[in-house]
Each structure stands twice: as structure tokens, then as C-alpha cells.
Coordinates of C-alpha atoms in Angstrom, one line a residue:
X26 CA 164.2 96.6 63.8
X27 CA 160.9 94.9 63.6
X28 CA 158.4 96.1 61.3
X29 CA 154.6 96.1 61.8
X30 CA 152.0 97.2 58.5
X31 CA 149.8 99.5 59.1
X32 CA 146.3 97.6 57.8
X33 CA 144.7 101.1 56.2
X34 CA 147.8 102.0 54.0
X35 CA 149.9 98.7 54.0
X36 CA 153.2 101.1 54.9
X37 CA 155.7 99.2 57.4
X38 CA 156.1 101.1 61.0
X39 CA 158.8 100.4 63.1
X40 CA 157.5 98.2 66.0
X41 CA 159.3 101.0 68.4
X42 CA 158.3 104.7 68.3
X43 CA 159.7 107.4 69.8
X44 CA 157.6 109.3 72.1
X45 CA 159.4 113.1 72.2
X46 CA 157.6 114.7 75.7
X47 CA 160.9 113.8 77.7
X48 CA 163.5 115.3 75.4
X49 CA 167.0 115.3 76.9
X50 CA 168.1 118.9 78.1
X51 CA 170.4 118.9 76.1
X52 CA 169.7 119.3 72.4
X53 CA 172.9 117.9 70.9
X54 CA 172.6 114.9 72.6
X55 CA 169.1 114.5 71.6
X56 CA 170.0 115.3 68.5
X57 CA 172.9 111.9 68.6
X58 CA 169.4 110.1 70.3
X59 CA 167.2 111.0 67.2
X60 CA 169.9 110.4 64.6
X61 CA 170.9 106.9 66.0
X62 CA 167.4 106.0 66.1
X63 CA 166.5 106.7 62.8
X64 CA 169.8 105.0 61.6
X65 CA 168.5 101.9 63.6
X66 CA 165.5 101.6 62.6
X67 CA 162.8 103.5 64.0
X68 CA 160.5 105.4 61.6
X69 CA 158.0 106.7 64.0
X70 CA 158.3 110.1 66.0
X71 CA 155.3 111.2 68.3
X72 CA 155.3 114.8 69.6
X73 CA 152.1 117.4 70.3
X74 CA 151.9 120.7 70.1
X75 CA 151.6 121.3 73.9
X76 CA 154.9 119.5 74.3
X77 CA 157.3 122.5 75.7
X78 CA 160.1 122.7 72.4
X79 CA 159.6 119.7 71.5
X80 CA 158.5 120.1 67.7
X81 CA 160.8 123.0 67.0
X82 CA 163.4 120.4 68.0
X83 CA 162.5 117.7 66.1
X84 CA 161.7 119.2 63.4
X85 CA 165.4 120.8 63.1
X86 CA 166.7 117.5 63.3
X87 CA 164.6 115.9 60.6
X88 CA 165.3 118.9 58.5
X89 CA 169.0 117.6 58.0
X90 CA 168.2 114.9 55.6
X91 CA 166.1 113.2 57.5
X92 CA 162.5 114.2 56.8
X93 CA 161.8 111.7 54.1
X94 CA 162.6 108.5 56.5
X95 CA 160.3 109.0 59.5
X96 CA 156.8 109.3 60.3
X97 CA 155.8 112.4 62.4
X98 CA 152.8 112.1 64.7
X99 CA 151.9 115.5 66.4
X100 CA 148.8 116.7 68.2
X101 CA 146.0 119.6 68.1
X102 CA 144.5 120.4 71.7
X103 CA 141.0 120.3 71.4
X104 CA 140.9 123.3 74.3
X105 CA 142.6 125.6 71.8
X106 CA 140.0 125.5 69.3
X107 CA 137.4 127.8 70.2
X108 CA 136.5 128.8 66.4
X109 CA 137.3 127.5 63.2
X110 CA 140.4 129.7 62.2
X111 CA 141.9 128.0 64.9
X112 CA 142.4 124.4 63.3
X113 CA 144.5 125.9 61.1
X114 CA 146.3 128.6 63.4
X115 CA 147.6 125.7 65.3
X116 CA 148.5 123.3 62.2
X117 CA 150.2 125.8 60.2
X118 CA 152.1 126.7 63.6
X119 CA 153.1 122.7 63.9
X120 CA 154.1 122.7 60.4
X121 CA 156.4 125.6 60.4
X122 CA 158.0 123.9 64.1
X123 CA 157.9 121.0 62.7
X124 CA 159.7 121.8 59.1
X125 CA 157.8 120.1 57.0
X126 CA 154.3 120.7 54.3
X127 CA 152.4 117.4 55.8
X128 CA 151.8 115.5 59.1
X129 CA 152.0 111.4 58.5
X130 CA 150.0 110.9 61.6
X131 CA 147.7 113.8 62.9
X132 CA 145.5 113.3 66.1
X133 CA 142.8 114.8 68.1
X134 CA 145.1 114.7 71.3
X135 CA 143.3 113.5 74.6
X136 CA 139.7 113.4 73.3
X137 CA 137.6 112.8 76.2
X138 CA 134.2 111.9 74.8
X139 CA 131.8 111.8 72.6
X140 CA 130.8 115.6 73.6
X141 CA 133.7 117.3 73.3
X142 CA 134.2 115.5 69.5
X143 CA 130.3 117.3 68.5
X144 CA 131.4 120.3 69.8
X145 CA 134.2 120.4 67.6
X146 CA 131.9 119.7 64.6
X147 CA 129.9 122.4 65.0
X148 CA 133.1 124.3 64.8
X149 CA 133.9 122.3 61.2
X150 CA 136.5 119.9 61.7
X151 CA 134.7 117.4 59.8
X152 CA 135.2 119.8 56.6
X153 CA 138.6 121.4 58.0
X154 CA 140.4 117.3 57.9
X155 CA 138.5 116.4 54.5
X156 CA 140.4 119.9 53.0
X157 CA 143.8 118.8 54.5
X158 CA 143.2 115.9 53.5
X159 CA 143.0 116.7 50.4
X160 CA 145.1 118.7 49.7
X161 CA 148.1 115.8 51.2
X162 CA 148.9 118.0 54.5
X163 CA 147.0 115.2 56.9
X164 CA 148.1 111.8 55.6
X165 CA 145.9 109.4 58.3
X166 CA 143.9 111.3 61.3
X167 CA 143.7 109.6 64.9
X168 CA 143.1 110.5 68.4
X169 CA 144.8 109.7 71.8
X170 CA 142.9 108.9 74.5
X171 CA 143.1 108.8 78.9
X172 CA 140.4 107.0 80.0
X173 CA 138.0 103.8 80.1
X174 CA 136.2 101.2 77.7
X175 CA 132.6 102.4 76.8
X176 CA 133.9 105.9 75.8
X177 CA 136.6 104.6 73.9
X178 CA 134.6 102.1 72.0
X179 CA 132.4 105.2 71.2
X180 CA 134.6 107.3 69.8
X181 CA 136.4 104.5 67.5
X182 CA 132.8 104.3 66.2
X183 CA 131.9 108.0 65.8
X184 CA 134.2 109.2 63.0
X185 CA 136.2 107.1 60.2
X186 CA 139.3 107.1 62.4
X187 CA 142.6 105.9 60.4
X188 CA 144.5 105.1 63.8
X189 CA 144.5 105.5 67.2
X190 CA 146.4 105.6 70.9
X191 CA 145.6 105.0 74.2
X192 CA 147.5 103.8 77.6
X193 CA 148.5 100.1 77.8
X194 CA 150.7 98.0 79.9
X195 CA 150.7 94.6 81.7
X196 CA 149.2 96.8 84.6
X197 CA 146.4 98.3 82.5
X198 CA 145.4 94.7 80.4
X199 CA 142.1 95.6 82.6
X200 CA 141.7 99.2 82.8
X201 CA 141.1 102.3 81.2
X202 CA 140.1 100.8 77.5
X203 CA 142.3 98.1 78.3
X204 CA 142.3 94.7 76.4
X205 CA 139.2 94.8 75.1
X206 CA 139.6 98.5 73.5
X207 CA 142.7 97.6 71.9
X208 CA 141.1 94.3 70.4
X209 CA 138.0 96.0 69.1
X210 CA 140.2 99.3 67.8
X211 CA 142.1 96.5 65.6
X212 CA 138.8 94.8 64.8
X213 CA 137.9 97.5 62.9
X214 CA 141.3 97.8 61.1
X215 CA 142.5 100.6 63.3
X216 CA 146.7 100.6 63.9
X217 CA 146.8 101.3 67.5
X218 CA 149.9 103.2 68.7
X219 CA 150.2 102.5 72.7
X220 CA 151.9 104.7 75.3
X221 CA 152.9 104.6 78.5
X222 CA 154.3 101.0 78.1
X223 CA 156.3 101.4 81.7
X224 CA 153.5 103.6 83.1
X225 CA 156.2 106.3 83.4
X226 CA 158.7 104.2 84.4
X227 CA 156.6 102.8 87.5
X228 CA 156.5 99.3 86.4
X229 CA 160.6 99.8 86.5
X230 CA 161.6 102.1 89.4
X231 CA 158.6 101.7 91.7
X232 CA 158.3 97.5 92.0
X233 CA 158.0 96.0 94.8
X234 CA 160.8 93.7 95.7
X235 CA 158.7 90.4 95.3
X236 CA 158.1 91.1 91.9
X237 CA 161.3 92.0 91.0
X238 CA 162.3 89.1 92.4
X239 CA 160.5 87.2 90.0
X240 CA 162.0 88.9 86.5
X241 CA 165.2 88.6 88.5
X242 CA 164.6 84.8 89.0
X243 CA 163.0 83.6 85.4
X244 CA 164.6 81.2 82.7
X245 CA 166.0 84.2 81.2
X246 CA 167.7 87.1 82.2
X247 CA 165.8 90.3 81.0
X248 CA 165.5 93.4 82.8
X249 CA 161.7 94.5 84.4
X250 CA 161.4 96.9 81.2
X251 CA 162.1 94.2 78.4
X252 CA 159.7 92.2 80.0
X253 CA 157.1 95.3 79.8
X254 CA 157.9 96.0 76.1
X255 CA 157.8 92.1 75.0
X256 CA 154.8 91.5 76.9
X257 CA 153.4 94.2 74.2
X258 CA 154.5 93.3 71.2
X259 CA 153.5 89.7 71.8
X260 CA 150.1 91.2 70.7
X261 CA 149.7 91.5 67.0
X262 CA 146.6 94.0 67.7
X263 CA 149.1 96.3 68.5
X264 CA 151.2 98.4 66.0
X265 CA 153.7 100.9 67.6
X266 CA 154.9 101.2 71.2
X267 CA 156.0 104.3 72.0
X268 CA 158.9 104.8 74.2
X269 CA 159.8 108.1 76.3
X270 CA 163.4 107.6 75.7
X271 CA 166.2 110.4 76.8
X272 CA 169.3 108.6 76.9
X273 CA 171.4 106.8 74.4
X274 CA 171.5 103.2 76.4
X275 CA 168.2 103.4 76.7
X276 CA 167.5 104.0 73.4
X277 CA 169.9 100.7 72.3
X278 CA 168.6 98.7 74.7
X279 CA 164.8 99.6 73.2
X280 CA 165.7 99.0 69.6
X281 CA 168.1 95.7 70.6
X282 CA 164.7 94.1 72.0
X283 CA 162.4 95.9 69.3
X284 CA 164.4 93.8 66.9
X285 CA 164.1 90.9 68.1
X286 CA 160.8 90.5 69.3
X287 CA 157.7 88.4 67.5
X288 CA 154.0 88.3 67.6
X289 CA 152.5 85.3 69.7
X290 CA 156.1 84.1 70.6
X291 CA 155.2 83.9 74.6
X292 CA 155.5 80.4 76.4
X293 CA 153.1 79.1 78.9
X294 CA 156.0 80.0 81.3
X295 CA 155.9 83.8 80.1
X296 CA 153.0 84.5 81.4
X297 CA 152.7 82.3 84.3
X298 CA 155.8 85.4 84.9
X299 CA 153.0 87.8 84.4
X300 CA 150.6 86.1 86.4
X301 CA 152.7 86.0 89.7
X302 CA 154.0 89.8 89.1
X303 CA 150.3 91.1 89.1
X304 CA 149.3 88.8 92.0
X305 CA 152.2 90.6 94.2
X306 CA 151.1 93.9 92.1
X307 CA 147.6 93.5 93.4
X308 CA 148.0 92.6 96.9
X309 CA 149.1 96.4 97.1
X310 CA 146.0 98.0 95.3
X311 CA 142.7 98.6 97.5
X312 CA 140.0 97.2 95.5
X313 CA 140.0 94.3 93.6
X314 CA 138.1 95.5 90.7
X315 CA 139.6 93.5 86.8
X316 CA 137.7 96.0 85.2
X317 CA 135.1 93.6 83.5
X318 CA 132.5 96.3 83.4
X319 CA 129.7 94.3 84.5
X320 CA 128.9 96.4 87.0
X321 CA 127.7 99.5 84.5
X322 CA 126.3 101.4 83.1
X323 CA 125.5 103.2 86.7
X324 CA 122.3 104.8 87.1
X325 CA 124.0 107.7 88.4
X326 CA 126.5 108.1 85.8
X327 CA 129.4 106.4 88.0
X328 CA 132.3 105.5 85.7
X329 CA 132.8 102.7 88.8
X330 CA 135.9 100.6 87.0
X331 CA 137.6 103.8 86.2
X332 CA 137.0 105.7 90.1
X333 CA 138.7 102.0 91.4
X334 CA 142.0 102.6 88.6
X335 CA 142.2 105.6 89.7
X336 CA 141.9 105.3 93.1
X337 CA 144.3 102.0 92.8
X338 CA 147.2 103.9 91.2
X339 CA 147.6 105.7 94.0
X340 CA 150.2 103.2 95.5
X341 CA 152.3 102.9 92.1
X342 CA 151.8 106.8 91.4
X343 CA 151.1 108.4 94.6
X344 CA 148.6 110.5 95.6
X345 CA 149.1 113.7 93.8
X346 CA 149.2 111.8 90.1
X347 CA 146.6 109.8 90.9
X348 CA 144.5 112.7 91.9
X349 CA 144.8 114.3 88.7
X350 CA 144.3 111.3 86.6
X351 CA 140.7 111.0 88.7
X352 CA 139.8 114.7 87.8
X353 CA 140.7 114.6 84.0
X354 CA 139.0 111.2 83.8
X355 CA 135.7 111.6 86.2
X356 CA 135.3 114.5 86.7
X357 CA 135.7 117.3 83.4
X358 CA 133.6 115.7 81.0
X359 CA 129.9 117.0 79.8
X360 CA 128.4 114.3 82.2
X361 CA 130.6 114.0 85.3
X362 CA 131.1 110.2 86.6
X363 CA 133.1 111.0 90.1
X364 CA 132.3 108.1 92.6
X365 CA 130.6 111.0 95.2
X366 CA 127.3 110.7 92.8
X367 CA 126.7 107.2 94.1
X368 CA 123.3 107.1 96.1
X369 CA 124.1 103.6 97.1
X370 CA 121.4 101.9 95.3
X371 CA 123.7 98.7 94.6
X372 CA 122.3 97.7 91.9
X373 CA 125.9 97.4 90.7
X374 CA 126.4 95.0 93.6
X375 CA 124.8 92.0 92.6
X376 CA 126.9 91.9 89.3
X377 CA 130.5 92.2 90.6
X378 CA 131.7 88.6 90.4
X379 CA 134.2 89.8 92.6
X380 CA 131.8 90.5 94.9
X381 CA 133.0 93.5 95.5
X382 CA 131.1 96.0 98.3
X383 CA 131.3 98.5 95.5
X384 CA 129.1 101.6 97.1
X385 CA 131.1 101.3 100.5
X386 CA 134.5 101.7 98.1
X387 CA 133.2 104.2 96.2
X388 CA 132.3 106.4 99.4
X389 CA 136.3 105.6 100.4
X390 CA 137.2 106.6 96.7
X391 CA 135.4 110.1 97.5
X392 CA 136.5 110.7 100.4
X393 CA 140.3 110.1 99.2
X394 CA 140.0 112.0 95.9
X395 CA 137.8 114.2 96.4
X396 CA 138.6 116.5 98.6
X397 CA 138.6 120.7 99.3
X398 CA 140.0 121.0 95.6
X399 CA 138.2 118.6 93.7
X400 CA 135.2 121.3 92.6
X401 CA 137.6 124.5 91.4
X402 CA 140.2 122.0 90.1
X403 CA 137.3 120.4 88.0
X404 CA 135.9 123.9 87.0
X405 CA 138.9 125.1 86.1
X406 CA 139.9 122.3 84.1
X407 CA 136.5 122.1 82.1
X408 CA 136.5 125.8 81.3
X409 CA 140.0 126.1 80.3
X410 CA 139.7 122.9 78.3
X411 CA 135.8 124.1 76.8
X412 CA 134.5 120.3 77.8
X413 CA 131.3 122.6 79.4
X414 CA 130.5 123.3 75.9

């Protein structure tokens, strides 16, 4: 297993995590899964308290000896919190699931914005993470994150973050915080933990035949998810990948190229690889939007790049998925940026250098995404969740 050092505490994190929201059914077998990875090398387990079983499970496995070797990550909901007994309501729950006194690797789990971070300040979490900290229960605190550039870049700057994680793949280099959050997270001596390396498995089950044509036909025989991984860990920016894994050859086949992996190691020939599997990637997306941002900020609020992500996924992730990504990421925040508040002033227009008709794709993203459901699915979602307040 290949190591990575995590720049705030100079401790060595295995370059493959294990990401514990797909647990096998069965829990013996999972239990083999978990045991053979620590054995192998991988020192970094991310699970969340919304998980269904997951940290009760975990945490009975690491309580066999194992505690002492690994790093938990686990998650608060922000939703949950609706007064300040509840931080600890929930943590004290994730310890006593989890078997343990302390978390190595707490986060804020799919912070939206800057909003819904002040709200819980008023509530005291700045005070309620200084006393776990403290008193050695929180060892670094993070936050995940769904959703695009500007708002990530804002929240790496709004509190003294120790680490962070956030969507990434070959696919997403462009999108969500894409390339540019994950350089400017490690600028500022963040470890950044990515998920979502296959984009559920998409980038392996759902190619299109040209492409895997091309990992079928390179220099080297590697399957379509080796590529994915290696194509991450050629970045030094990036710490841990975390991978869904719930079966044993999986999880060998993960460590075997987690071990043998480098930083920077990528020919010119790698990623002309890359190159042609996005061209036949993006012949099948609807707007060719790279995500530069040059087109914002909107006067209207538009979060254009991430309505065009969205609204592109819907051929890798179909319609439903895609949907629901828009809605967590347009539409539930303080300040809503759904593509239906463009008034088609195009400004935008005359900075796209891909010359993209941006207000006439927008109207086709609002008419595809944002249908009879959109409105009670949104205000459902943002009361439930307390992003309103």
C-alpha cells in the first residue's frame, strides 16, 4: 500500500480509503472485506451517521483489535442540528456505534454553503469542536461537499478546516469544484479525501463502447477502473481516494493498484488515453460547457456551469439521478441558482469561449429538470434539511 502524509499532522494515510455506504449484506463477509483491508494496508475508513448500519458495523469490527490501526471518518448531518444539545446527541450516538472515545476524521457532511455553515454558528459549533477538540474526541474536523467552484472555495476559506472531500473523477476534472477546488483546497494545506472516483460505477458499467475500446486497446492492459483510480492518484493534491468496495476481488484488485501507483508517473501517452475517452464521453453530453466559470457570477443568481453538469449527467446517470443532483445543488440553498431564474439578459454570452447559446440551454435545462415536482421537492428538501434558516 502506498502512503500519502497528511500536510497538517505529518501522519501517513493509506492512498486507498474505504468508503462504508455500500456494505455487503452480509456482515461476515464484510467483516473478511474490512479485516483483509486493514491487513493490506488501508488505514482509512469513511462512514456517516446517515449511513443505514453502517457504523454499528464497523465499529464491531474494529473493536476486535483493530481500533488502534485505522483512521475513522464519520459524519454529522447538518439537518439534524436544530439546537445545540444536538451536536453532541448525534456524536455521542456515533461514538457508542462506532466503539470508540474519539473520531480521527470528523466532518460537517454535505455542507452546502456558506449559509447553512452561519446558521450552525449561531447554534455554537464553533465552541462545540474547540471543546471536542480539546478534550481529544475530534482529532482534525472537515466537511464533504456536492456541488461547484465558487462555493467550495468559500467554505475552504470560512473556517480553519483541517481536511476536506468532495467528488472527483476524470469526468468531473471540470465540474462541480473540480480541478481547480482540489488545487486551491491543497494550496492551503488541506488533505483532500475524494469520492466518487468511478462516479458510482458509471465510468465502468455505463461506457460507451468507443471508449472502452480505447482502455481495451492501450499499451497496457488495465481495466476502465484502474485507469479511473490511477488517473487520481497521479495527482499529488490529492490524499485519499475513497472506494465503495463490497466484494473481496474488488477490494484486491483496489489495494494491488493502490500499491503500486506514484505521483506524476503519467506519460504523454496516458493522457492522450484520457483525452480521446472524454472526446467520445462528450459527444454524448448536450452542452459543451468545461466549466471555466467565465460565464459568472449571473446577475440572477444562475449557478450556469453547475445547471449544464447537471443537466449533462443525465446520459451517464439517467434522468431520475440527475434530477436529484440538480435539486440538492440548485435548487435548496438560501439563494436558489436553478437555470428557470435566467431573464436572458446574456450577458453571460459574450464570455463563453465556447460560444455557447447559454440562455437558450438554460431554458432547455428548465424545461427538462424542472418540472411539476421541482417546487415541493425543493421545499421539502430545504425544510427537512433547515437550509431556509
Amino acid at each position: 500500500m502506498k502512503y500519502r502524509i497528511n500536510p497538517q499532522n505529518h501522519k501517513e494515510l493509506s492512498a486507498l480509503g474505504f468508503g462504508c455506504m455500500r456494505f455487503n449484506r452480509d456482515e461476515k463477509e464484510v467483516e473478511k472485506q474490512i479485516i483483509y483491508a486493514i491487513e493490506n494496508g488501508v488505514n482509512y475508513f469513511d462512514t456517516a451517521y446517515i449511513y443505514p448500519n453502517s457504523e454499528v458495523i464497523l465499529g464491531r469490527v474494529l473493536s476486535k483489535g483493530y481500533r488502534d490501526r485505522v483512521n475513522i471518518a464519520t459524519k454529522m448531518p447538518p439537518h439534524a442540528i436544530k439546537k445545540y444539545e444536538d451536536f453532541d446527541k448525534i456524536f455521542l450516538t456515533e461514538l457508542e456505534r462506532l466503539q470508540t472515545d474519539y473520531i480521527d476524521y470528523y466532518l460537517i457532511h454535505m455542507l452546502p454553503d456558506t449559509t447553512v455553515w452561519n446558521r450552525l454558528i449561531k447554534l455554537g459549533i464553533n465552541e462545540w469542536i474547540e471543546d471536542k477538540k480539546k478534550k481529544g474526541q475530534i482529532r482534525n474536523i472537515g466537511f464533504s461537499y456536492h456541488g461547484g467552484r465558487d462555493e467550495f472555495i468559500q467554505l475552504v476559506d470560512i473556517y480553519p478546516w483541517e481536511f476536506c472531500l468532495l467528488q472527483y473523477n476524470y469526468l468531473d476534472e471540470n465540474r462541480q469544484a473540480g480541478k481547480e477546488g482540489i488545487k486551491y483546497a491543497a494550496s492551503k494545506g488541506l488533505p483532500v479525501m475524494v469520492m466518487e472516483p468511478l462516479r458510482g460505477g458509471k465510468l465502468v458499467t455505463n461506457l460507451p463502447k468507443e471508449a472502452e475500446s480505447v482502455w481495451n486497446n492501450a499499451y497496457v492492459k488495465r481495466s476502465p477502473a484502474e485507469w479511473a483510480f490511477r488517473w487520481l492518484w497521479n495527482q499529488p493534491e490529492i490524499t485519499v481516494v475513497l472506494s465503495g468496495m463490497n466484494s473481496m476481488e474488488m477490494i484486491k484488485e483496489n489495494i494491488k493498484v493502490a500499491s503500486e501507483t506514484e505521483v506524476n508517473a503519467f506519460t504523454e501517452e496516458d493522457f492522450k488515453l484520457f483525452g480521446k475517452v472524454r472526446e467520445i464521453l462528450d459527444k454524448t453530453i448536450k452542452v459543451p460547457c468545461t466549466g471555466c466559470n467565465y460565464c459568472m457570477p449571473c446577475p440572477k443568481g444562475v449557478d450556469i456551469p453547475t445547471c449544464f453538469s447537471c443537466y449533462n449527467d443525465m446520459e451517464i446517470e439517467g434522468k431520475l439521478a440527475s434530477i436529484g443532483k440538480y435539486v440538492m445543488q440548485t435548487g435548496i440553498k438560501n439563494q436558489p441558482h436553478n437555470a428557470s431564474l435566467c431573464v436572458k439578459c446574456k450577458k453571460c454570452e459574450s464570455h463563453c469561449p465556447q460560444h455557447i447559446k447559454i440562455s437558450e440551454e438554460l431554458t432547455q435545462v428548465s424545461k427538462s429538470m424542472e418540472g411539476f415536482y421541482y417546487k415541493p421537492l425543493r421545499f421539502f428538501i430545504k425544510r427537512f434539511m433547515k437550509f431556509d434558516q
